[in-house]
mmCIF file of C-alpha atoms and ligand atoms in Angstrom:
data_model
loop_
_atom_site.group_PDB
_atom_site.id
_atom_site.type_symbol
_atom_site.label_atom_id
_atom_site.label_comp_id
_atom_site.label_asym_id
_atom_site.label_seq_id
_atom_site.Cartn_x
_atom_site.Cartn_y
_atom_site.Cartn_z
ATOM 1 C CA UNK A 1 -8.986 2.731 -50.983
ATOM 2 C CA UNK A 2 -12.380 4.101 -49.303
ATOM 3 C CA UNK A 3 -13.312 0.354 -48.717
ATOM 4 C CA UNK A 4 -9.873 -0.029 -47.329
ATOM 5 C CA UNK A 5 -10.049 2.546 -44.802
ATOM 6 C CA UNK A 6 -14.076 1.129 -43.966
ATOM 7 C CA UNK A 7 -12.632 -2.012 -43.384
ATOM 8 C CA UNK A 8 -9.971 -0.631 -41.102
ATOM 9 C CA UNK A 9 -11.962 1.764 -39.030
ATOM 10 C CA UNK A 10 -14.588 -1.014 -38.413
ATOM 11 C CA UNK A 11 -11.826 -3.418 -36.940
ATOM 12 C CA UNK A 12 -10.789 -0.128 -35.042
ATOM 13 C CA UNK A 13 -14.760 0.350 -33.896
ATOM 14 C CA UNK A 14 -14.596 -3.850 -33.067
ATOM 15 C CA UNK A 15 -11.073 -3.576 -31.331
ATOM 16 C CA UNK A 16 -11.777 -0.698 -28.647
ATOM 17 C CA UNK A 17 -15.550 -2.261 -28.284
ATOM 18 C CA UNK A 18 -14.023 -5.419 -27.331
ATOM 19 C CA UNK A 19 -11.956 -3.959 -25.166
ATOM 20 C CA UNK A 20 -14.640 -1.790 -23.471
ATOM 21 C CA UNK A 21 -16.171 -4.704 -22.628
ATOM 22 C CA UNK A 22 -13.314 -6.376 -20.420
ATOM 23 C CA UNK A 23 -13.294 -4.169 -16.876
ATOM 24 C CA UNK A 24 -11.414 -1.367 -17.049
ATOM 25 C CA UNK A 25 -8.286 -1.125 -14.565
ATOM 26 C CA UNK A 26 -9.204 1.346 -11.995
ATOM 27 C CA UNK A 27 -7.095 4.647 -13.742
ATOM 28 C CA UNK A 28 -5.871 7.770 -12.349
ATOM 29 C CA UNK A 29 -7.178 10.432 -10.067
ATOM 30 C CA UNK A 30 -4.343 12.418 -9.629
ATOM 31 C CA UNK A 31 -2.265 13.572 -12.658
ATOM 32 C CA UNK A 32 0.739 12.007 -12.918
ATOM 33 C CA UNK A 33 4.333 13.003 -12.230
ATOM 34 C CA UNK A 34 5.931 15.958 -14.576
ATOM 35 C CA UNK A 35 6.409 18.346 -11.617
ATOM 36 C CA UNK A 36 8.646 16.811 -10.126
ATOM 37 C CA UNK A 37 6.736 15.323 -7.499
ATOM 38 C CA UNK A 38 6.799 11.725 -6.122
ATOM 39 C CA UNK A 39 4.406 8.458 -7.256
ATOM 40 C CA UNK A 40 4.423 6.412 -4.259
ATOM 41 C CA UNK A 41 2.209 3.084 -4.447
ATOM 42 C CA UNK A 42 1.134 0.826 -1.301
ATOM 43 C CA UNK A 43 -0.559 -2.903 -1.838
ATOM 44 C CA UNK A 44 -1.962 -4.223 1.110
ATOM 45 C CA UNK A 45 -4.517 -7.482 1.144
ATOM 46 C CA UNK A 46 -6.887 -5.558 2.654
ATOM 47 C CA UNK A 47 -8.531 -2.594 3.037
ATOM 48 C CA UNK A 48 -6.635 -1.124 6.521
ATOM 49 C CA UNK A 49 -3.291 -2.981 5.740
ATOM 50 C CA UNK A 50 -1.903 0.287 3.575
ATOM 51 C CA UNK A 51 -2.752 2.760 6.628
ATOM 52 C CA UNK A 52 -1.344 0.073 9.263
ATOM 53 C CA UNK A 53 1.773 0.244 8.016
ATOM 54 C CA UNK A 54 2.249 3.420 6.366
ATOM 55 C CA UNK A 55 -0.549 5.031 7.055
ATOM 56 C CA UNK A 56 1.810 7.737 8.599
ATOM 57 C CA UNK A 57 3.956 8.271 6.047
ATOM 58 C CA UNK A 58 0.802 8.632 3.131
ATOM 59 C CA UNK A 59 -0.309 11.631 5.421
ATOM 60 C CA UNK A 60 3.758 13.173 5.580
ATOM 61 C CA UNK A 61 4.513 12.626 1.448
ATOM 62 C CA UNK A 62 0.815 14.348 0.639
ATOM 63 C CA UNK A 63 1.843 17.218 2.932
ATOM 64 C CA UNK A 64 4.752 17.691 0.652
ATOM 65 C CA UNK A 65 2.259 17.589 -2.914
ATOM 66 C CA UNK A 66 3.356 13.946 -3.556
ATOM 67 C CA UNK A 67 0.769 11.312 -4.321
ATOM 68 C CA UNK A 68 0.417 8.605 -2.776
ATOM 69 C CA UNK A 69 -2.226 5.586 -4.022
ATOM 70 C CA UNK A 70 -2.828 2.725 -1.364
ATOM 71 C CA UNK A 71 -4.479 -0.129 -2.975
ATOM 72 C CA UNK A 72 -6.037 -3.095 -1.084
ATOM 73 C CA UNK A 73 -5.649 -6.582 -3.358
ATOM 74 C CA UNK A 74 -9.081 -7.799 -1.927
ATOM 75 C CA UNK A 75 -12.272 -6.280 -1.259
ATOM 76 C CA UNK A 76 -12.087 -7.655 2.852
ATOM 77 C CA UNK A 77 -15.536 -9.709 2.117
ATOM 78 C CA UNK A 78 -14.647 -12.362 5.331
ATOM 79 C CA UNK A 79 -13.364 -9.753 7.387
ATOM 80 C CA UNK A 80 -16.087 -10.047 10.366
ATOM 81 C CA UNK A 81 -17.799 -12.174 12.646
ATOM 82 C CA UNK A 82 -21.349 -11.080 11.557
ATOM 83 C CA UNK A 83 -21.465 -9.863 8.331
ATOM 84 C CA UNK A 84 -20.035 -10.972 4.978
ATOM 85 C CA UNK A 85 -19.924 -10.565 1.214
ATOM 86 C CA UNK A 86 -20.662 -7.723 -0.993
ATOM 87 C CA UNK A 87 -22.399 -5.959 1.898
ATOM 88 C CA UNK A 88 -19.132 -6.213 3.942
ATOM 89 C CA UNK A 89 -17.017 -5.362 1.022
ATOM 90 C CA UNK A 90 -19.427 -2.362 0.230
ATOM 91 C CA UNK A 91 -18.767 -1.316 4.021
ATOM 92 C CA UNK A 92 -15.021 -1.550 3.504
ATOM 93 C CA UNK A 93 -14.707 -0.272 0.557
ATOM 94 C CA UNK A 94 -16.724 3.503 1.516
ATOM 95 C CA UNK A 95 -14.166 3.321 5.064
ATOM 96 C CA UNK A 96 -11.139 3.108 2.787
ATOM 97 C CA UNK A 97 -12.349 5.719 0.839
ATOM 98 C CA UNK A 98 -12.803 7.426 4.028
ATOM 99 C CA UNK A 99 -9.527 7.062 5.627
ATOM 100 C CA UNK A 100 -8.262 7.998 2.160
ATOM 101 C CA UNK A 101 -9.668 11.086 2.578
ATOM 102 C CA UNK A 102 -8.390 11.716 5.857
ATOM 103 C CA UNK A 103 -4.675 10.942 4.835
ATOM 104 C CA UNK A 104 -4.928 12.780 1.942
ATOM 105 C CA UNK A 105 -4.517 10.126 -0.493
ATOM 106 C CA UNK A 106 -6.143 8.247 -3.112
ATOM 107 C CA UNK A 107 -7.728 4.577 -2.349
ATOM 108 C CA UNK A 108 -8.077 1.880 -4.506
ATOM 109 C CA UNK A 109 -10.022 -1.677 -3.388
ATOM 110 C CA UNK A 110 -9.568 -4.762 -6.229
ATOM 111 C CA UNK A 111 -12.617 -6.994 -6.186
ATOM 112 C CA UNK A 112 -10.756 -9.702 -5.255
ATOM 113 C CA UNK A 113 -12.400 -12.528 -2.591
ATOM 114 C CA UNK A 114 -10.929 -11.828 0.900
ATOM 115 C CA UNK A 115 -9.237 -15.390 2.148
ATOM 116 C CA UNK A 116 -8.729 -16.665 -1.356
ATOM 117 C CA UNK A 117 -6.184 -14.928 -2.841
ATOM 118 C CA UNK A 118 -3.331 -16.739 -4.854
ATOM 119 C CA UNK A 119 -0.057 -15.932 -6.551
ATOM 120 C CA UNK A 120 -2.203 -16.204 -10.067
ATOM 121 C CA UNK A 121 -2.076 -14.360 -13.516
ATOM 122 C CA UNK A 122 -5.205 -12.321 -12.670
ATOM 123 C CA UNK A 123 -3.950 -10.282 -9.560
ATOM 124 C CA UNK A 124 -0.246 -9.959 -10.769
ATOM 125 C CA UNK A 125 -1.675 -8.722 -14.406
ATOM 126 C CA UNK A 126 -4.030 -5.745 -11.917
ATOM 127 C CA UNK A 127 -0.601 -4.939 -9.862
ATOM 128 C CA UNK A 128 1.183 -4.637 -12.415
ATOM 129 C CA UNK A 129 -1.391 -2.654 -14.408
ATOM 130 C CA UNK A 130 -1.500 -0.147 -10.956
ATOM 131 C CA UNK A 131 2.107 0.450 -10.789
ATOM 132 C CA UNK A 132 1.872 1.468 -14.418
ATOM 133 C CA UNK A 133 -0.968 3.843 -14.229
ATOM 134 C CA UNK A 134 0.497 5.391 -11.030
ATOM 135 C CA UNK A 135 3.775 6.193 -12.746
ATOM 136 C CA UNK A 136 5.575 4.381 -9.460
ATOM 137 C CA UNK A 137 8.486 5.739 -8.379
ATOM 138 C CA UNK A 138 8.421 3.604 -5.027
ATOM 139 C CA UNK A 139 6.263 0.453 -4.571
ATOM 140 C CA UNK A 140 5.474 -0.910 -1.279
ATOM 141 C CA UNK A 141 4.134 -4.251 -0.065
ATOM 142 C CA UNK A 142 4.357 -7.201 2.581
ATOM 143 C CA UNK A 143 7.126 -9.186 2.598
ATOM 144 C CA UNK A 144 6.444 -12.579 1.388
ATOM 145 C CA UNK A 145 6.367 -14.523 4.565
ATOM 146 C CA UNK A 146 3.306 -13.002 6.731
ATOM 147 C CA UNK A 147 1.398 -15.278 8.684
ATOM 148 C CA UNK A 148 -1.777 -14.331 6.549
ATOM 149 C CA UNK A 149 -2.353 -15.863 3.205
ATOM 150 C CA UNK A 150 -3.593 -12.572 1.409
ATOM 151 C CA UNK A 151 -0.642 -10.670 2.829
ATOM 152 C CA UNK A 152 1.851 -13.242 2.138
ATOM 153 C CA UNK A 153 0.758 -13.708 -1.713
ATOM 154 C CA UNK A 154 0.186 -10.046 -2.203
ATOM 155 C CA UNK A 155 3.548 -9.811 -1.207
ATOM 156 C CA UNK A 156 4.494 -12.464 -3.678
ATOM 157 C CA UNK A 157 2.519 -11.115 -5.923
ATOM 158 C CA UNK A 158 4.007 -7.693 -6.333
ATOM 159 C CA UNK A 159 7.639 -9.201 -6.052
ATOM 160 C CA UNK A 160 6.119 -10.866 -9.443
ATOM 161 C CA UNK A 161 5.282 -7.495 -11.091
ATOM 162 C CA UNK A 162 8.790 -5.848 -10.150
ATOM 163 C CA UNK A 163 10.156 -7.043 -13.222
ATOM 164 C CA UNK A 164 7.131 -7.329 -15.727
ATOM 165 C CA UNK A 165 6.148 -3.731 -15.398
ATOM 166 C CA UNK A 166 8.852 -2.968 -17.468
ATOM 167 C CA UNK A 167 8.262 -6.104 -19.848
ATOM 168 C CA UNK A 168 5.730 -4.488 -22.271
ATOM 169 C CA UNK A 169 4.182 -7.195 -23.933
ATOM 170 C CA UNK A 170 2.654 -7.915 -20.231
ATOM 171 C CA UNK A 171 -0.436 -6.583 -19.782
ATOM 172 C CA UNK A 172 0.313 -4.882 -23.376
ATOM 173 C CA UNK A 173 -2.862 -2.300 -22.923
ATOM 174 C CA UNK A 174 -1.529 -0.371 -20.226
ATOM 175 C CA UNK A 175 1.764 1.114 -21.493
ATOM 176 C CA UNK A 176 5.251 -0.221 -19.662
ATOM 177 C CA UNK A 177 7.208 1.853 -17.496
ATOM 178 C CA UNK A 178 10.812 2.569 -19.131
ATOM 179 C CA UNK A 179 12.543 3.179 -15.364
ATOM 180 C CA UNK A 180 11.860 0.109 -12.536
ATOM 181 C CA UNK A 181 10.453 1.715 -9.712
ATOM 182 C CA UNK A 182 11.921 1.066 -6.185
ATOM 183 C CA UNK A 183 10.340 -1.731 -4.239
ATOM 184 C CA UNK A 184 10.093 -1.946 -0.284
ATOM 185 C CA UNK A 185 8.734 -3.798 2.213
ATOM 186 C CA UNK A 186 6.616 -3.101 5.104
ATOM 187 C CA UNK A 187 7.571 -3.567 8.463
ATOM 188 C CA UNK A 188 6.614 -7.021 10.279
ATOM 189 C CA UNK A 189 7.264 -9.133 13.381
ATOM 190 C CA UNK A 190 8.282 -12.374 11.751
ATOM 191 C CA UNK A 191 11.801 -14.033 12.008
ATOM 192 C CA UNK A 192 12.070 -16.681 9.722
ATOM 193 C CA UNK A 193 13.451 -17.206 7.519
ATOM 194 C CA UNK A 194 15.025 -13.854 8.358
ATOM 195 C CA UNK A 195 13.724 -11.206 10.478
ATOM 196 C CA UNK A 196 12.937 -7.154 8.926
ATOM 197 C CA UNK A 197 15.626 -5.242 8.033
ATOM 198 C CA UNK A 198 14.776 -1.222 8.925
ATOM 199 C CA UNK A 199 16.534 -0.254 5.895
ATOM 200 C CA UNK A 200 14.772 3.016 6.292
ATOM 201 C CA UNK A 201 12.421 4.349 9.151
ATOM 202 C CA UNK A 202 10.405 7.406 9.571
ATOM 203 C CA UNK A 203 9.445 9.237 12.155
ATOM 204 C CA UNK A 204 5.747 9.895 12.084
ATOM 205 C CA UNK A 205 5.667 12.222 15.219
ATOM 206 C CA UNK A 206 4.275 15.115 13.513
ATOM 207 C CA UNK A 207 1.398 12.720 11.850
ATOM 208 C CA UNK A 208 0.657 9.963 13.935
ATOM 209 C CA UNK A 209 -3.065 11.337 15.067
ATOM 210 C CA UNK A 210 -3.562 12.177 11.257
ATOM 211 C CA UNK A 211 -2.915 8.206 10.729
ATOM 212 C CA UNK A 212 -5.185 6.955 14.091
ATOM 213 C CA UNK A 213 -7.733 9.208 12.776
ATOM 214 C CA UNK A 214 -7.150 7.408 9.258
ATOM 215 C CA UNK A 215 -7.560 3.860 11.088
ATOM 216 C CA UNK A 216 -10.705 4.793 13.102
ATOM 217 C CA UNK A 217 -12.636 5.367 9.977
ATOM 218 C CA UNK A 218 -11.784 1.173 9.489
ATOM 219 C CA UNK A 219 -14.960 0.797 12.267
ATOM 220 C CA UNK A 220 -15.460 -2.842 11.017
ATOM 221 C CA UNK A 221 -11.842 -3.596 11.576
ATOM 222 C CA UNK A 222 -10.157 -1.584 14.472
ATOM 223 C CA UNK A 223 -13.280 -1.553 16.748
ATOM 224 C CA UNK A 224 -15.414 -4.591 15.153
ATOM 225 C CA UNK A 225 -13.467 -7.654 13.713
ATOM 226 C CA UNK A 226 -9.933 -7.543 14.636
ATOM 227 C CA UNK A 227 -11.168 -6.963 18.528
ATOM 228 C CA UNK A 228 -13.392 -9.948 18.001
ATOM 229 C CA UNK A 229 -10.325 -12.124 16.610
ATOM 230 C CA UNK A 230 -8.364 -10.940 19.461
ATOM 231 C CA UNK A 231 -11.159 -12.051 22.308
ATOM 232 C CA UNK A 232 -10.870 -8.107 23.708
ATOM 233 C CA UNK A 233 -13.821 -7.194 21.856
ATOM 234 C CA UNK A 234 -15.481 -6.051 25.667
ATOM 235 C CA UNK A 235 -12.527 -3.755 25.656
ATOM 236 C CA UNK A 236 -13.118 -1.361 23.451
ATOM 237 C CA UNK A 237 -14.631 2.037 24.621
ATOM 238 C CA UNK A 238 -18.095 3.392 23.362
ATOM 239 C CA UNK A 239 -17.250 6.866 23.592
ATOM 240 C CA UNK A 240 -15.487 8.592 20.276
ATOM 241 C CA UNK A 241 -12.514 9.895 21.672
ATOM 242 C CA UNK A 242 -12.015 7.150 24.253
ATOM 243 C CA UNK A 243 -12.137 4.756 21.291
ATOM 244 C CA UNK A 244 -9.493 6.575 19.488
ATOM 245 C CA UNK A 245 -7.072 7.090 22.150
ATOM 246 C CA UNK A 246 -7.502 3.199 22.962
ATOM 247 C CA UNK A 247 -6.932 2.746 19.303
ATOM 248 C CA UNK A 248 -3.649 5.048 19.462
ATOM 249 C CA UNK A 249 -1.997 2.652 22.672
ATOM 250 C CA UNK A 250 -2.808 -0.140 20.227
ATOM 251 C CA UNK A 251 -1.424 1.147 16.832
ATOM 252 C CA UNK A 252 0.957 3.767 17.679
ATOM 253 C CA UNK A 253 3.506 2.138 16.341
ATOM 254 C CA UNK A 254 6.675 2.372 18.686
ATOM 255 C CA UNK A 255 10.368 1.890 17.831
ATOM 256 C CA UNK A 256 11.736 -0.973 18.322
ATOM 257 C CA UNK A 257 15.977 -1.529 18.858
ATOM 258 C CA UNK A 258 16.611 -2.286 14.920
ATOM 259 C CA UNK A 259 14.077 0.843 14.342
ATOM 260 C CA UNK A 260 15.777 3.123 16.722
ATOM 261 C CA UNK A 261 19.099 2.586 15.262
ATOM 262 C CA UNK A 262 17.861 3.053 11.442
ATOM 263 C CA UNK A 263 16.350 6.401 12.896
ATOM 264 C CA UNK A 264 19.594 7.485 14.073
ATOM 265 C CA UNK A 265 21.234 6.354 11.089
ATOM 266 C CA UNK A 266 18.932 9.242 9.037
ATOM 267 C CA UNK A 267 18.179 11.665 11.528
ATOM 268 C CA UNK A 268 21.148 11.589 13.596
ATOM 269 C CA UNK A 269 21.548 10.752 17.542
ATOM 270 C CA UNK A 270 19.454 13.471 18.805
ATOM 271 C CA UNK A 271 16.915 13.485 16.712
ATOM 272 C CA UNK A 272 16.896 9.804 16.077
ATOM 273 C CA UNK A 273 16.926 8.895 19.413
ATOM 274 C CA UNK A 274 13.644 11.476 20.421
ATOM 275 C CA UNK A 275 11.178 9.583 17.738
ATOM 276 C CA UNK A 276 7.896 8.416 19.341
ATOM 277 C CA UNK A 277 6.720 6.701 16.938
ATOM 278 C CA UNK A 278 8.170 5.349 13.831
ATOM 279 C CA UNK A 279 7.358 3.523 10.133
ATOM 280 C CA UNK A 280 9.920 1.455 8.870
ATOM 281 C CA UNK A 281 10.875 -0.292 5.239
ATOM 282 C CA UNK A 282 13.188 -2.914 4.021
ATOM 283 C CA UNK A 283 14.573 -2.603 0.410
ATOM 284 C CA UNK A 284 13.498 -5.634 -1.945
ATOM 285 C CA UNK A 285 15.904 -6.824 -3.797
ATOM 286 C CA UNK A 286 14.014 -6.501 -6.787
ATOM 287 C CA UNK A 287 13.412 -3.454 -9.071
ATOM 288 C CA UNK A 288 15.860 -0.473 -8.867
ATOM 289 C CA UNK A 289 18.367 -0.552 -6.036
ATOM 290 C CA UNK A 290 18.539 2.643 -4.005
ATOM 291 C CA UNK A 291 21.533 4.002 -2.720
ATOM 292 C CA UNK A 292 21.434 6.205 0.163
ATOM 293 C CA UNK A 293 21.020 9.668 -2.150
ATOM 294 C CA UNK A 294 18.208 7.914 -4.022
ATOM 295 C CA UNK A 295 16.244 7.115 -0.661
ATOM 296 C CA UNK A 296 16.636 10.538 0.634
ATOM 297 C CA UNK A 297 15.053 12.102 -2.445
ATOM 298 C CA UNK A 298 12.512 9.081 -2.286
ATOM 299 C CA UNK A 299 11.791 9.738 1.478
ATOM 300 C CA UNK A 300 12.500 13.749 1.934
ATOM 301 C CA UNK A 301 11.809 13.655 5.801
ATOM 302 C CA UNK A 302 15.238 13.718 7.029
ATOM 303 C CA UNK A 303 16.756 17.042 6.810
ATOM 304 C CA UNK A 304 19.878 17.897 4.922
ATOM 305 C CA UNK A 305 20.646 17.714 1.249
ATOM 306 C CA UNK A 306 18.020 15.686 -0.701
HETATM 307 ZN ZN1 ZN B 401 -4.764 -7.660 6.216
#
C-alpha cells in the first residue's frame, strides 16, 4: 500500500511539474463573480483596440464594481515606423497597463506576433482559456470582417471559443464554464457582407474624457504610429492638453443614424436623442442569446427596471 501511494504521489509530483513547465495562462486579478457583480471580457488584436471601442464603457461598468478585463491577442510588435520587436511590445505592453489603470480595469497583452496572427489552435486554446478564468458573463470582440488581419481573425477566433468554453475536454486544465456567456461585437464601418447592427449603444457622455485620457497613455499609437499611417503625423500638437483635445475631435466617437436610433430605443427620445457620444454592440449569434431583460441587466446604464 505505502509503495502504492509513493508511486502515486510521484506521478502527482511529475504531473503538476510538467505542467509548471508549459506557460501559465495569464490568471485572475480580480476575484471572480459571487457578488453579484458583472465579468465583462474585451479581445482586441492589439493593445489600444479594447479602449477604441469600448474604452468608454470599461470606465462606466468599473464605476458600478463590475470587472472588466480587456485583453489584446498580440503584443503590437510592428506597430511603428521606427521601432519594432520586443522593445516595441515592452512599450505597449507598460501603456496598456497604463490606460488600464486609468479606466479602472484590468489589462491583459498575449505574446502573440503583431501582423501574423491566424485562426490557429494556439490563440483559440488562450481565448478560450481567458473567458474561463474571467468567469465571462459578456464577451466582446471584432466582427469577423475588419479590414485588418489581426482584427479580423481575432474576431474569428473568439467566434471559435463561443462554443468550446463550455466543451470541457478543450483546454481540459482550465475548468469549463457551465452557462455560455453572451457574445457581442464591436462597432465598425464596414458594409459587406452586411453592415453593423447597433443592437445596443451606450452613451458614454459622462466618461468620454475618462476614455481619451485612457487612449493618450497609447503614445506610440494615437500620437506616434497611427498618425504616421495616416500621413498627418505634422498634425499632431506638442503640448499635453492640446494633444488630448486633438485626440478627443479624432476619437470621440459620435453617433451615427443606426446609433442614434438604438439610443433612443434604450434611453428613450429625449434622452436618446441628447447623447454626444456613443459605444455601440451587435449581438453574435453565437453563445447565449439575450433578450432585451438580459441586456439591460448586462448593460445597467439605461434607467428603469434592470
Ligand atoms: Zn488594432
Amino acid at each position: 500500500m505505502k509503495r502504492l501511494a509513493a508511486i502515486v504521489t510521484g506521478m502527482i509530483v511529475l504531473a503538476l511539474s510538467l505542467h509548471a513547465s508549459q506557460e501559465p495562462p495569464p490568471g485572475r486579478t480580480q476575484a471572480p463573480s459571487t457578488d453579484g457583480k458583472l465579468n465583462i471580457i474585451a479581445f482586441g488584436a492589439h493593445p489600444d483596440d479594447c479602449d477604441i471601442r469600448a474604452g468608454g464603457i470599461a470606465a462606466k461598468y468599473a464605476a458600478l464594481g463590475h470587472r472588466v478585463r480587456f485583453v489584446a491577442v498580440t503584443s503590437g510588435d510592428a506597430g511603428h515606423q521606427t521601432e519594432g520587436g520586443g522593445a516595441l511590445a515592452a512599450r505597449r505592453r507598460a501603456e496598456a497597463q497604463e490606460s488600464g489603470r486609468r479606466l479602472g480595469v484590468d489589462y491583459v497583452v498575449l505574446d502573440n506576433h503583431d501582423g501574423e496572427l491566424t485562426p490557429s489552435l494556439k490563440p483559440r486554446e488562450e481565448i478560450i482559456r481567458q473567458i474561463r478564468l474571467w468567469k465571462a458573463d459578456l464577451v466582446l470582440a471584432p466582427r469577423p470582417n475588419d479590414y485588418h488581419p489581426d482584427h479580423r481573425y481575432t474576431g474569428v477566433l473568439v467566434q471559435d471559443a463561443a462554443y468550446m468554453v463550455v466543451v470541457p475536454n478543450l483546454a481540459p486544465d482550465t475548468p469549463a464554464l457551465r452557462k455560455n456567456p453572451v457574445f457581442m461585437y464591436f462597432q465598425d464601418g464596414f458594409q459587406r457582407p452586411n453592415p453593423f447592427t447597433p443592437d445596443v449603444a451606450v452613451s458614454i457622455d459622462d466618461v468620454i474624457d475618462k476614455k481619451i485620457d485612457a487612449l493618450d497613455a497609447h503614445v506610440s499609437q494615437m500620437y506616434e504610429w497611427l498618425p504616421w499611417v495616416a500621413g498627418t503625423l505634422a498634425k499632431v500638437p506638442k503640448d499635453a492638453a492640446a494633444r488630448k483635445s486633438w485626440l478627443k475631435d479624432q476619437r470621440g466617437g459620435q453617433p451615427n443614424a443606426a446609433v442614434r436610433a438604438a439610443l433612443v430605443k434604450w434611453y428613450g427620445p429625449e434622452k436618446g436623442n441628447a447623447v454626444r457620444y456613443a459605444e455601440a454592440f451587435e449581438i453574435c449569434e453565437y453563445g447565449t442569446r439575450p433578450d432585451d431583460a438580459m441586456i439591460r441587466k448586462l448593460f445597467p446604464f439605461f434607467g428603469g427596471p434592470t
